[in-house]
Amino acid sequence: MIPGLLLTFKVGLTIMSVVIFSIMLLNFVTYLKYDSILDNVVGSRFLVIADDLRQTVSNGLDLGLSLKELQTTQAVIEGVKKSDPQILSISVFAIEGGDTGKILYNTRHAGIGGSAPSVWINTLKSHASSKYWILNEDNVGSVGVTIVNNFKEPIGGIVVRYDQKYLMEKNLFFAKHLVFYSLSAIAISFIVVLLLVSFVLRFVGTSFGNMHHAVEAFVTGTKVKLPPPNNEIEREFSTMFSATASLWEQLGKVETMMANGKQVEDEHTNHEKI
């Protein structure tokens, strides 16, 4: 490979390694941000659904009924589930005391009458100051709201579990496009960097070539006339070269004067000896 092209390629690869690392880091941060925003948006939608159900249940409680007596709740939650295919299940549970609870209504009929998971009770109590809470369950999105009585005391909750397949599909779609655009940006950047490096090296190489020839001629004692400077580097070199040549010329004159003086002194000494 031609030395000039090899140097251009090496410098280009060095710059591209920084560019690729920067793009990968930016993509990683962008993907995490997108995933967080999408998760919050989807979660907020199901929180609204859960809050609407809480309001419906609260209206029944305001009439003096207990959670167990709100029999229409089962039909309501089943209707909501049918209207949104992403919803896996909706559960309404009551706190029985301590860390235990009972599922009163559930779109999965098999779960009715069973014990509410302890994580639901613990999460509800840890968010006593907030009526909304999010459950951490593997591969399933879960949001909940707290049901309170007329004394503002928590007596139960509503949990909406939804399928995260939609989130995964959206994230995969975004990731594919992110990778495609990143590879395109890297390819374009590589071409631009090679052209830019080639131009800069050719520009700098010409300047340093002229300076090398000037220094070589100066060292060998050959008179050389520098071409007109085309950039700041050549202007600085021209100034330095002129100053050095002038100093060298003055030193030559001093050396000549010293040599002539020594010759006169030697002749005078020889004349005295005679």
mmCIF file of C-alpha atoms in Angstrom:
data_model
loop_
_atom_site.group_PDB
_atom_site.id
_atom_site.type_symbol
_atom_site.label_atom_id
_atom_site.label_comp_id
_atom_site.label_asym_id
_atom_site.label_seq_id
_atom_site.Cartn_x
_atom_site.Cartn_y
_atom_site.Cartn_z
ATOM 1 C CA MET A 1 0.000 0.000 0.000
ATOM 2 C CA ILE A 2 1.217 3.548 -0.812
ATOM 3 C CA PRO A 3 2.665 5.170 2.363
ATOM 4 C CA GLY A 4 0.414 8.219 2.019
ATOM 5 C CA LEU A 5 -2.704 6.083 1.719
ATOM 6 C CA LEU A 6 -1.572 3.903 4.629
ATOM 7 C CA LEU A 7 -1.141 6.948 6.869
ATOM 8 C CA THR A 8 -4.527 8.302 5.776
ATOM 9 C CA PHE A 9 -6.163 4.972 6.541
ATOM 10 C CA LYS A 10 -4.515 4.713 9.995
ATOM 11 C CA VAL A 11 -5.470 8.246 10.992
ATOM 12 C CA GLY A 12 -8.984 7.699 9.623
ATOM 13 C CA LEU A 13 -9.405 4.491 11.654
ATOM 14 C CA THR A 14 -8.219 6.266 14.803
ATOM 15 C CA ILE A 15 -10.779 9.025 14.349
ATOM 16 C CA MET A 16 -13.527 6.538 13.407
ATOM 17 C CA SER A 17 -12.927 4.509 16.587
ATOM 18 C CA VAL A 18 -13.830 7.628 18.580
ATOM 19 C CA VAL A 19 -16.822 8.326 16.327
ATOM 20 C CA ILE A 20 -18.131 4.744 16.594
ATOM 21 C CA PHE A 21 -17.740 4.731 20.387
ATOM 22 C CA SER A 22 -19.610 8.052 20.616
ATOM 23 C CA ILE A 23 -22.436 6.784 18.397
ATOM 24 C CA MET A 24 -22.756 3.546 20.388
ATOM 25 C CA LEU A 25 -22.856 5.455 23.671
ATOM 26 C CA LEU A 26 -25.450 7.857 22.285
ATOM 27 C CA ASN A 27 -27.555 4.946 20.993
ATOM 28 C CA PHE A 28 -27.424 3.212 24.374
ATOM 29 C CA VAL A 29 -28.573 6.336 26.214
ATOM 30 C CA THR A 30 -31.247 7.033 23.576
ATOM 31 C CA TYR A 31 -32.627 3.484 23.770
ATOM 32 C CA LEU A 32 -32.819 3.579 27.576
ATOM 33 C CA LYS A 33 -34.581 6.947 27.414
ATOM 34 C CA TYR A 34 -37.051 5.690 24.803
ATOM 35 C CA ASP A 35 -37.750 2.525 26.812
ATOM 36 C CA SER A 36 -38.357 4.564 29.963
ATOM 37 C CA ILE A 37 -40.662 7.052 28.233
ATOM 38 C CA LEU A 38 -42.644 4.313 26.447
ATOM 39 C CA ASP A 39 -43.002 2.339 29.669
ATOM 40 C CA ASN A 40 -44.256 5.427 31.503
ATOM 41 C CA VAL A 41 -46.708 6.288 28.714
ATOM 42 C CA VAL A 42 -48.160 2.771 28.563
ATOM 43 C CA GLY A 43 -48.193 2.462 32.350
ATOM 44 C CA SER A 44 -49.969 5.819 32.656
ATOM 45 C CA ARG A 45 -52.704 4.595 30.307
ATOM 46 C CA PHE A 46 -53.437 1.589 32.531
ATOM 47 C CA LEU A 47 -53.232 3.737 35.640
ATOM 48 C CA VAL A 48 -56.040 5.834 34.176
ATOM 49 C CA ILE A 49 -58.086 2.662 33.642
ATOM 50 C CA ALA A 50 -57.400 1.543 37.215
ATOM 51 C CA ASP A 51 -58.292 4.980 38.565
ATOM 52 C CA ASP A 52 -61.595 4.978 36.664
ATOM 53 C CA LEU A 53 -62.426 1.624 38.260
ATOM 54 C CA ARG A 54 -61.442 2.988 41.682
ATOM 55 C CA GLN A 55 -63.821 5.895 41.179
ATOM 56 C CA THR A 56 -66.632 3.506 40.263
ATOM 57 C CA VAL A 57 -65.989 1.417 43.372
ATOM 58 C CA SER A 58 -65.716 4.555 45.541
ATOM 59 C CA ASN A 59 -69.133 5.693 44.345
ATOM 60 C CA GLY A 60 -70.582 2.440 45.663
ATOM 61 C CA LEU A 61 -68.739 2.820 48.962
ATOM 62 C CA ASP A 62 -70.148 6.326 49.338
ATOM 63 C CA LEU A 63 -73.617 4.735 49.379
ATOM 64 C CA GLY A 64 -72.638 2.831 52.515
ATOM 65 C CA LEU A 65 -71.932 -0.512 50.849
ATOM 66 C CA SER A 66 -68.868 -2.620 51.581
ATOM 67 C CA LEU A 67 -66.496 -4.005 48.950
ATOM 68 C CA LYS A 68 -68.075 -7.457 49.268
ATOM 69 C CA GLU A 69 -71.515 -6.014 48.559
ATOM 70 C CA LEU A 70 -70.526 -4.306 45.287
ATOM 71 C CA GLN A 71 -71.569 -7.270 43.130
ATOM 72 C CA THR A 72 -71.704 -5.195 39.943
ATOM 73 C CA THR A 73 -67.922 -4.723 40.172
ATOM 74 C CA GLN A 74 -67.319 -8.137 38.578
ATOM 75 C CA ALA A 75 -69.303 -7.211 35.472
ATOM 76 C CA VAL A 76 -67.585 -3.815 35.273
ATOM 77 C CA ILE A 77 -64.029 -5.179 35.343
ATOM 78 C CA GLU A 78 -64.885 -7.901 32.820
ATOM 79 C CA GLY A 79 -66.270 -5.274 30.457
ATOM 80 C CA VAL A 80 -63.111 -3.168 30.783
ATOM 81 C CA LYS A 81 -60.896 -6.172 30.083
ATOM 82 C CA LYS A 82 -62.825 -7.060 26.931
ATOM 83 C CA SER A 83 -62.431 -3.503 25.643
ATOM 84 C CA ASP A 84 -58.620 -3.650 25.799
ATOM 85 C CA PRO A 85 -56.826 -6.795 24.517
ATOM 86 C CA GLN A 86 -53.599 -5.762 26.224
ATOM 87 C CA ILE A 87 -55.124 -6.250 29.672
ATOM 88 C CA LEU A 88 -54.308 -9.679 31.087
ATOM 89 C CA SER A 89 -56.355 -9.425 34.257
ATOM 90 C CA ILE A 90 -58.032 -7.025 36.662
ATOM 91 C CA SER A 91 -58.252 -7.845 40.360
ATOM 92 C CA VAL A 92 -60.057 -6.132 43.214
ATOM 93 C CA PHE A 93 -58.918 -7.183 46.680
ATOM 94 C CA ALA A 94 -59.721 -6.248 50.253
ATOM 95 C CA ILE A 95 -57.284 -5.927 53.151
ATOM 96 C CA GLU A 96 -58.293 -8.313 55.913
ATOM 97 C CA GLY A 97 -55.710 -7.293 58.479
ATOM 98 C CA GLY A 98 -51.973 -7.272 58.879
ATOM 99 C CA ASP A 99 -50.264 -8.321 55.641
ATOM 100 C CA THR A 100 -53.109 -10.455 54.311
ATOM 101 C CA GLY A 101 -55.834 -9.746 51.807
ATOM 102 C CA LYS A 102 -58.565 -11.490 49.841
ATOM 103 C CA ILE A 103 -59.360 -11.239 46.142
ATOM 104 C CA LEU A 104 -63.039 -10.355 45.878
ATOM 105 C CA TYR A 105 -63.353 -9.848 42.131
ATOM 106 C CA ASN A 106 -61.129 -11.024 39.304
ATOM 107 C CA THR A 107 -61.485 -11.312 35.535
ATOM 108 C CA ARG A 108 -59.870 -14.718 35.976
ATOM 109 C CA HIS A 109 -62.672 -16.423 37.855
ATOM 110 C CA ALA A 110 -60.347 -19.040 39.284
ATOM 111 C CA GLY A 111 -58.655 -16.350 41.355
ATOM 112 C CA ILE A 112 -61.807 -15.138 43.115
ATOM 113 C CA GLY A 113 -61.758 -15.890 46.814
ATOM 114 C CA GLY A 114 -58.031 -16.552 46.912
ATOM 115 C CA SER A 115 -55.463 -14.725 48.986
ATOM 116 C CA ALA A 116 -54.050 -11.532 47.580
ATOM 117 C CA PRO A 117 -50.278 -11.772 46.971
ATOM 118 C CA SER A 118 -48.290 -10.291 49.836
ATOM 119 C CA VAL A 119 -46.438 -8.039 47.356
ATOM 120 C CA TRP A 120 -49.734 -6.287 46.583
ATOM 121 C CA ILE A 121 -50.418 -5.602 50.259
ATOM 122 C CA ASN A 122 -46.846 -4.499 50.992
ATOM 123 C CA THR A 123 -46.685 -2.224 47.946
ATOM 124 C CA LEU A 124 -50.039 -0.665 48.796
ATOM 125 C CA LYS A 125 -48.948 0.056 52.382
ATOM 126 C CA SER A 126 -45.550 1.425 51.279
ATOM 127 C CA HIS A 127 -47.421 3.915 49.068
ATOM 128 C CA ALA A 128 -49.898 5.001 51.709
ATOM 129 C CA SER A 129 -49.432 8.658 50.791
ATOM 130 C CA SER A 130 -50.142 7.967 47.112
ATOM 131 C CA LYS A 131 -53.164 6.337 45.531
ATOM 132 C CA TYR A 132 -51.112 5.010 42.599
ATOM 133 C CA TRP A 133 -48.404 2.348 42.697
ATOM 134 C CA ILE A 134 -46.479 0.123 40.306
ATOM 135 C CA LEU A 135 -45.702 -3.557 40.860
ATOM 136 C CA ASN A 136 -42.479 -5.188 39.712
ATOM 137 C CA GLU A 137 -43.450 -8.500 38.162
ATOM 138 C CA ASP A 138 -41.385 -10.480 35.653
ATOM 139 C CA ASN A 139 -42.482 -10.047 32.015
ATOM 140 C CA VAL A 140 -45.795 -8.537 33.113
ATOM 141 C CA GLY A 141 -46.698 -4.900 33.648
ATOM 142 C CA SER A 142 -48.751 -4.236 36.760
ATOM 143 C CA VAL A 143 -50.220 -1.029 38.149
ATOM 144 C CA GLY A 144 -52.449 -0.539 41.142
ATOM 145 C CA VAL A 145 -54.599 2.007 42.936
ATOM 146 C CA THR A 146 -55.640 2.157 46.571
ATOM 147 C CA ILE A 147 -59.280 1.996 47.651
ATOM 148 C CA VAL A 148 -60.049 4.028 50.769
ATOM 149 C CA ASN A 149 -63.156 4.279 52.952
ATOM 150 C CA ASN A 150 -64.942 7.447 54.045
ATOM 151 C CA PHE A 151 -62.304 7.929 56.750
ATOM 152 C CA LYS A 152 -59.531 7.933 54.094
ATOM 153 C CA GLU A 153 -58.184 4.650 55.408
ATOM 154 C CA PRO A 154 -56.980 2.028 52.874
ATOM 155 C CA ILE A 155 -59.306 -0.961 52.733
ATOM 156 C CA GLY A 156 -58.209 -2.583 49.480
ATOM 157 C CA GLY A 157 -56.915 -2.045 46.009
ATOM 158 C CA ILE A 158 -57.315 -2.628 42.310
ATOM 159 C CA VAL A 159 -54.522 -4.227 40.262
ATOM 160 C CA VAL A 160 -54.438 -4.090 36.462
ATOM 161 C CA ARG A 161 -51.972 -6.480 34.831
ATOM 162 C CA TYR A 162 -51.137 -5.911 31.169
ATOM 163 C CA ASP A 163 -49.140 -7.685 28.482
ATOM 164 C CA GLN A 164 -45.695 -6.170 27.825
ATOM 165 C CA LYS A 165 -45.473 -7.787 24.395
ATOM 166 C CA TYR A 166 -46.532 -4.449 22.904
ATOM 167 C CA LEU A 167 -43.650 -2.715 24.678
ATOM 168 C CA MET A 168 -41.160 -5.334 23.514
ATOM 169 C CA GLU A 169 -42.344 -5.059 19.909
ATOM 170 C CA LYS A 170 -42.066 -1.275 19.991
ATOM 171 C CA ASN A 171 -38.616 -1.454 21.595
ATOM 172 C CA LEU A 172 -37.452 -3.999 19.006
ATOM 173 C CA PHE A 173 -38.804 -1.845 16.167
ATOM 174 C CA PHE A 174 -37.022 1.214 17.569
ATOM 175 C CA ALA A 175 -33.779 -0.716 18.153
ATOM 176 C CA LYS A 176 -33.725 -2.032 14.553
ATOM 177 C CA HIS A 177 -34.169 1.443 13.110
ATOM 178 C CA LEU A 178 -31.619 2.845 15.534
ATOM 179 C CA VAL A 179 -29.042 0.274 14.413
ATOM 180 C CA PHE A 180 -29.822 0.890 10.724
ATOM 181 C CA TYR A 181 -29.442 4.660 11.002
ATOM 182 C CA SER A 182 -26.324 4.268 13.157
ATOM 183 C CA LEU A 183 -24.642 2.007 10.584
ATOM 184 C CA SER A 184 -25.561 4.493 7.849
ATOM 185 C CA ALA A 185 -24.105 7.343 9.900
ATOM 186 C CA ILE A 186 -20.918 5.353 10.540
ATOM 187 C CA ALA A 187 -20.506 4.539 6.827
ATOM 188 C CA ILE A 188 -21.022 8.172 5.789
ATOM 189 C CA SER A 189 -18.740 9.375 8.585
ATOM 190 C CA PHE A 190 -16.010 6.962 7.480
ATOM 191 C CA ILE A 191 -16.069 8.302 3.927
ATOM 192 C CA VAL A 192 -16.123 11.934 5.109
ATOM 193 C CA VAL A 193 -13.299 11.325 7.607
ATOM 194 C CA LEU A 194 -11.101 9.640 4.972
ATOM 195 C CA LEU A 195 -11.635 12.505 2.527
ATOM 196 C CA LEU A 196 -11.018 15.109 5.220
ATOM 197 C CA VAL A 197 -7.896 13.374 6.555
ATOM 198 C CA SER A 198 -6.571 12.900 3.024
ATOM 199 C CA PHE A 199 -7.079 16.599 2.279
ATOM 200 C CA VAL A 200 -5.457 17.721 5.540
ATOM 201 C CA LEU A 201 -2.484 15.383 5.185
ATOM 202 C CA ARG A 202 -1.950 16.462 1.578
ATOM 203 C CA PHE A 203 -2.171 20.105 2.617
ATOM 204 C CA VAL A 204 0.178 19.686 5.589
ATOM 205 C CA GLY A 205 2.449 17.320 3.656
ATOM 206 C CA THR A 206 3.000 19.923 0.926
ATOM 207 C CA SER A 207 3.888 22.576 3.504
ATOM 208 C CA PHE A 208 6.269 20.307 5.395
ATOM 209 C CA GLY A 209 7.806 19.113 2.110
ATOM 210 C CA ASN A 210 8.651 22.697 1.161
ATOM 211 C CA MET A 211 10.083 23.341 4.611
ATOM 212 C CA HIS A 212 12.154 20.143 4.457
ATOM 213 C CA HIS A 213 13.714 21.126 1.135
ATOM 214 C CA ALA A 214 14.463 24.619 2.452
ATOM 215 C CA VAL A 215 16.173 23.281 5.589
ATOM 216 C CA GLU A 216 18.117 20.698 3.574
ATOM 217 C CA ALA A 217 19.360 23.379 1.159
ATOM 218 C CA PHE A 218 20.256 25.667 4.067
ATOM 219 C CA VAL A 219 22.307 22.933 5.773
ATOM 220 C CA THR A 220 24.212 22.094 2.558
ATOM 221 C CA GLY A 221 24.919 25.758 1.941
ATOM 222 C CA THR A 222 22.758 26.017 -1.149
ATOM 223 C CA LYS A 223 20.849 29.239 -1.550
ATOM 224 C CA VAL A 224 17.142 28.663 -1.807
ATOM 225 C CA LYS A 225 14.220 31.003 -2.258
ATOM 226 C CA LEU A 226 11.145 30.048 -0.316
ATOM 227 C CA PRO A 227 7.854 30.048 -2.224
ATOM 228 C CA PRO A 228 5.203 32.534 -1.059
ATOM 229 C CA PRO A 229 3.572 31.226 2.155
ATOM 230 C CA ASN A 230 0.062 29.873 1.691
ATOM 231 C CA ASN A 231 -0.891 29.286 5.321
ATOM 232 C CA GLU A 232 -0.018 30.184 8.883
ATOM 233 C CA ILE A 233 2.490 27.326 9.243
ATOM 234 C CA GLU A 234 4.431 28.422 6.169
ATOM 235 C CA ARG A 235 4.329 32.068 7.273
ATOM 236 C CA GLU A 236 5.772 31.199 10.691
ATOM 237 C CA PHE A 237 8.417 29.001 9.088
ATOM 238 C CA SER A 238 9.311 31.713 6.580
ATOM 239 C CA THR A 239 9.806 34.226 9.402
ATOM 240 C CA MET A 240 11.899 31.766 11.412
ATOM 241 C CA PHE A 241 13.904 30.720 8.357
ATOM 242 C CA SER A 242 14.682 34.331 7.400
ATOM 243 C CA ALA A 243 15.731 35.142 10.970
ATOM 244 C CA THR A 244 17.935 32.041 11.132
ATOM 245 C CA ALA A 245 19.525 32.791 7.743
ATOM 246 C CA SER A 246 20.200 36.357 8.810
ATOM 247 C CA LEU A 247 21.746 35.226 12.090
ATOM 248 C CA TRP A 248 23.823 32.640 10.250
ATOM 249 C CA GLU A 249 25.024 35.321 7.840
ATOM 250 C CA GLN A 250 26.022 37.606 10.725
ATOM 251 C CA LEU A 251 27.869 34.754 12.395
ATOM 252 C CA GLY A 252 29.699 34.148 9.106
ATOM 253 C CA LYS A 253 30.760 37.786 8.950
ATOM 254 C CA VAL A 254 31.953 37.680 12.557
ATOM 255 C CA GLU A 255 33.898 34.503 11.849
ATOM 256 C CA THR A 256 35.489 36.134 8.784
ATOM 257 C CA MET A 257 36.417 39.249 10.756
ATOM 258 C CA MET A 258 37.949 37.129 13.512
ATOM 259 C CA ALA A 259 39.900 35.112 10.939
ATOM 260 C CA ASN A 260 41.218 38.315 9.257
ATOM 261 C CA GLY A 261 42.177 39.796 12.598
ATOM 262 C CA LYS A 262 44.075 36.657 13.580
ATOM 263 C CA GLN A 263 45.902 36.708 10.239
ATOM 264 C CA VAL A 264 46.996 40.351 10.729
ATOM 265 C CA GLU A 265 48.127 39.537 14.265
ATOM 266 C CA ASP A 266 50.167 36.578 13.048
ATOM 267 C CA GLU A 267 51.851 38.692 10.343
ATOM 268 C CA HIS A 268 52.693 41.380 12.890
ATOM 269 C CA THR A 269 54.194 38.790 15.258
ATOM 270 C CA ASN A 270 56.313 37.278 12.468
ATOM 271 C CA HIS A 271 57.535 40.740 11.460
ATOM 272 C CA GLU A 272 58.696 41.469 14.998
ATOM 273 C CA LYS A 273 60.600 38.166 15.141
ATOM 274 C CA ILE A 274 62.497 39.083 11.972
#
